[in-house]
C-alpha positions in Angstrom: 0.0 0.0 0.0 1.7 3.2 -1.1 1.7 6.3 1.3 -0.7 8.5 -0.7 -3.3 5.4 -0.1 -2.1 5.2 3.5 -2.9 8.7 4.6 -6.5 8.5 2.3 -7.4 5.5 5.0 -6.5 7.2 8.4 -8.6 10.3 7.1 -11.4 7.8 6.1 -10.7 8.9 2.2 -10.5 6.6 -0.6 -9.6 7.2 -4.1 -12.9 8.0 -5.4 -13.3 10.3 -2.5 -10.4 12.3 -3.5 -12.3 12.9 -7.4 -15.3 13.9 -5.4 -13.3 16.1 -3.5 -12.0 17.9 -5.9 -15.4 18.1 -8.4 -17.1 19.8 -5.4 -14.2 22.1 -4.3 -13.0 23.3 -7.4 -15.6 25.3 -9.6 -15.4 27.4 -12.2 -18.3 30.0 -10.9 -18.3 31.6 -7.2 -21.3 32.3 -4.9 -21.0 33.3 -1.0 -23.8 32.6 1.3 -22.4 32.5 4.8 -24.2 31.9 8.5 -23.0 30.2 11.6 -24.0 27.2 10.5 -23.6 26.4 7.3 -21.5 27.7 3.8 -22.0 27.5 0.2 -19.4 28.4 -2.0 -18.1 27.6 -5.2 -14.8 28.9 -6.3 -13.2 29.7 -9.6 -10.5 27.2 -10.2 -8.0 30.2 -11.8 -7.4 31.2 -8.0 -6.5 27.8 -7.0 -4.6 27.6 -10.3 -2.4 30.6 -9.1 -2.0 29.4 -5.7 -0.1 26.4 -6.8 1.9 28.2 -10.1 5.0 28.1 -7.7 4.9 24.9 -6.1 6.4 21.5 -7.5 3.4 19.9 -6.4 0.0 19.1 -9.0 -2.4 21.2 -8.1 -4.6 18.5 -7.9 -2.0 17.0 -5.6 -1.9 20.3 -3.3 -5.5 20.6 -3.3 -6.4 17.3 -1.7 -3.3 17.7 0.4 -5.1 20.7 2.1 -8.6 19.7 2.1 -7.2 16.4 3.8 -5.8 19.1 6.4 -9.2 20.7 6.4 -11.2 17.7 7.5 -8.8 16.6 10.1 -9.5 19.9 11.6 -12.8 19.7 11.6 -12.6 16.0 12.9 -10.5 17.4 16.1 -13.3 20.4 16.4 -16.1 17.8 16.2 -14.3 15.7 18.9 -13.4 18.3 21.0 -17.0 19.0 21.3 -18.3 15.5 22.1 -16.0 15.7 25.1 -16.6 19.2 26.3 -19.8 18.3 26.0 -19.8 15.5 28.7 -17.5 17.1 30.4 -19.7 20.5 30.7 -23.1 19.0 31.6 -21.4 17.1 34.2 -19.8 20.3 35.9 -23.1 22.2 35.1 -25.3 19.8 37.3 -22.6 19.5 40.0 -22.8 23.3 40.1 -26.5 24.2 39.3 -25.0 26.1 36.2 -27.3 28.2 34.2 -24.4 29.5 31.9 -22.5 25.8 31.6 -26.0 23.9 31.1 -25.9 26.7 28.5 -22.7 25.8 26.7 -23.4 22.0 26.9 -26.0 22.2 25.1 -24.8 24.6 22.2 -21.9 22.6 22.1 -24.6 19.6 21.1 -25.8 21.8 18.5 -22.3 22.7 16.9 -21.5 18.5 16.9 -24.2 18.5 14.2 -23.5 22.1 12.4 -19.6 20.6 12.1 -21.3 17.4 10.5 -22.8 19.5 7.3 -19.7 21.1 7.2 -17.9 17.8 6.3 -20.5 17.0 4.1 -20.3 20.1 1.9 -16.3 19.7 2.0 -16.1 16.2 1.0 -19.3 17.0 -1.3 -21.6 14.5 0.0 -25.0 14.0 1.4 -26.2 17.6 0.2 -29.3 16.7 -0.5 -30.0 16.8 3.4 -28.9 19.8 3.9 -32.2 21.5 4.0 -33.7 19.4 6.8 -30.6 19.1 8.7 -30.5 23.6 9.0 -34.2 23.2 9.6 -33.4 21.1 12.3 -30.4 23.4 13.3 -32.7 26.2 13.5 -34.9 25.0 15.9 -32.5 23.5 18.2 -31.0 27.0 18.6 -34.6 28.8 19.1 -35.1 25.8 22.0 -31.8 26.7 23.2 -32.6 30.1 23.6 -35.7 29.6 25.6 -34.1 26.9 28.0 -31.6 29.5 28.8 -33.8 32.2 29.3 -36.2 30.6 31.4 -33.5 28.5 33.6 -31.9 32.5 33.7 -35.1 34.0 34.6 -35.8 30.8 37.5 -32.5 31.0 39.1 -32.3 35.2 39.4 -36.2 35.3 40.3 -35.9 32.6 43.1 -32.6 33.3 43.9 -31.0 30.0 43.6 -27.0 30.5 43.8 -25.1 28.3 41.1 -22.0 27.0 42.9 -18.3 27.5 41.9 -17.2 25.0 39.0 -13.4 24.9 39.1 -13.9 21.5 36.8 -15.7 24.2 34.4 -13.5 27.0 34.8 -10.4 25.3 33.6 -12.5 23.4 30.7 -13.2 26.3 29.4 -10.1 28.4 29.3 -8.7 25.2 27.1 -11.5 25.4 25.0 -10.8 29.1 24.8 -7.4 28.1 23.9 -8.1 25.5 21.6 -10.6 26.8 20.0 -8.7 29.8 18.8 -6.0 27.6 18.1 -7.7 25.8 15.4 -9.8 28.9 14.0 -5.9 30.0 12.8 -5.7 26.5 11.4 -8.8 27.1 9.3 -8.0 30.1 8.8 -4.8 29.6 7.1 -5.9 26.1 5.5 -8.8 28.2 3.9 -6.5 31.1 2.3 -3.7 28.5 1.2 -6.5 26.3 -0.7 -8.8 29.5 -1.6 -11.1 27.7 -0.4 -13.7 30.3 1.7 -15.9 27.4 3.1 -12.9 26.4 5.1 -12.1 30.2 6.1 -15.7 31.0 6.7 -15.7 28.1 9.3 -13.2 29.5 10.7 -15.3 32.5 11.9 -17.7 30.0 13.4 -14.6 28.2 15.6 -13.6 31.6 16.6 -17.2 32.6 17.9 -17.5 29.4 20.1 -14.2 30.8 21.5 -15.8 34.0 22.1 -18.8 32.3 23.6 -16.6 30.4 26.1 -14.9 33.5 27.3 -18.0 34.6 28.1 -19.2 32.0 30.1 -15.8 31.6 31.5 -16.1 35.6 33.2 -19.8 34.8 35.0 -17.9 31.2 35.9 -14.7 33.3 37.5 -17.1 36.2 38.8 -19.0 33.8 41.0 -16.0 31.9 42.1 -13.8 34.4 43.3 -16.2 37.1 44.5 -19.5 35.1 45.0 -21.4 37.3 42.4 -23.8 34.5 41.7 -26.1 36.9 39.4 -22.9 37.0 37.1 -23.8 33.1 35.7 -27.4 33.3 35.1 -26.5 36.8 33.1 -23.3 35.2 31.1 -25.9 33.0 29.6 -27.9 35.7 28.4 -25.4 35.9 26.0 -26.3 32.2 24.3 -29.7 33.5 24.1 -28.9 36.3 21.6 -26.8 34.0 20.2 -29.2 31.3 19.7 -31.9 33.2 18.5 -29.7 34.7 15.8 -28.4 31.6 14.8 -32.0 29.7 14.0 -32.9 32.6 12.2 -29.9 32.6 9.3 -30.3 28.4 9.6 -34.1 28.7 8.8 -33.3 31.8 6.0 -30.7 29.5 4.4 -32.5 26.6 4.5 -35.2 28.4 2.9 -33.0 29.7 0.5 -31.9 25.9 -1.0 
């Protein structure tokens, strides 16, 4: 087994995967329709073209190379996810966590938002797209009322969440990590001129954001015992979520 065909098998690739790779990546007209959780793009071939002019390397050679990179990072975002997610709702019930209940369950939602991803990079499956960003959608508008309800409960009865250390220092490595592999994206995106790559790399770098911000109410109730702090840092995922099912339902209207 040569090495090309090696590395196609750890990455779950085969041969024909590779042609379908490139017949879906590499288009000769361009259209950009971006939200949170989901990107359609098609891409003149003439920019990838030029990317590779200076290299020894096919350019069919250098494009699978970095889509190959692309899904790997999307793989270690999908299972950093099913991990933070366990470890999250764990450290939310321990605690009585508005804000970490919060995060554990949009961190549920982004498991399946990094699924179409994959699909539209390795160009499969589109045709359930529509249901899936319908079904997107509406986990994010029943995100948003969970949160603001358990928000509303816990300030109105004055129930005081308990400090979460376990939280707290999941979260500043997801903070880390997360921004850590948005600059993967990021660069993987601009070397293949690829933007569905890039533009998921603005969605990494939100769930970082959105960490942070759970991470202050977490930090704000541990060291000073300003227990309001967590019920309000989760206001924040219900902005968030209600935006969010609002571009999935437009774009899946939009198909």
């Amino acid at each position: 087994m040569g090495l090309q065909s090696m590395t196609l098998r750890v990455f779950g690739l085969s041969a024909r995967d590779d042609a379908r790779l490139l017949r879906h990546n590499v288009s000769t007209c361009c259209q950009i329709v971006y939200c949170h959780t989901c990107i359609k793009v098609n891409r003149p071939n003439w920019l990838l073209a030029d990317s590779v002019a200076k290299s020894s390397i096919s350019p069919g050679q250098h494009n699978l190379t970095l889509l190959r990179r692309g899904l790997l990072l999307e793989y270690t975002t999908l299972a950093w996810n099913v991990v933070g997610t366990v470890i999250v709702v764990v450290a939310a019930i321990e605690a009585r966590s508005v804000a970490l209940a919060g995060f554990g369950l949009d961190s549920l939602i982004e498991i399946f938002a990094s699924t179409i991803v994959v699909w539209q990079i390795r160009g499969v499956d589109l045709n359930r797209e529509r249901p899936a960003l319908r079904l997107i959608g509406g986990a994010f508008f029943l995100l948003a009322v969970y949160v603001s309800v358990q928000a509303a409960y816990t300030l109105v009865s004055g129930i005081h969440p308990a400090p979460s250390w376990p939280g707290i220092l999941w979260l500043i490595v997801t903070v880390i990590a997360m921004l850590l592999l948005a600059w993967g994206k990021l660069l993987t995106g601009r070397q293949l001129g690829n933007p569905v790559i890039s533009a998921e790399a603005r969605v990494t770098l939100i769930d970082g954001y959105l960490a942070a911000t759970v991470l202050v109410g977490l930090i704000l109730n541990a060291l000073f015992g300003w227990w309001w702090a967590d019920p309000l840092a989760s206001l924040v995922l219900v902005y968030y979520g209600i935006k969010e099912g609002i571009e999935a339902r437009r774009h899946a209207a939009e198909l």
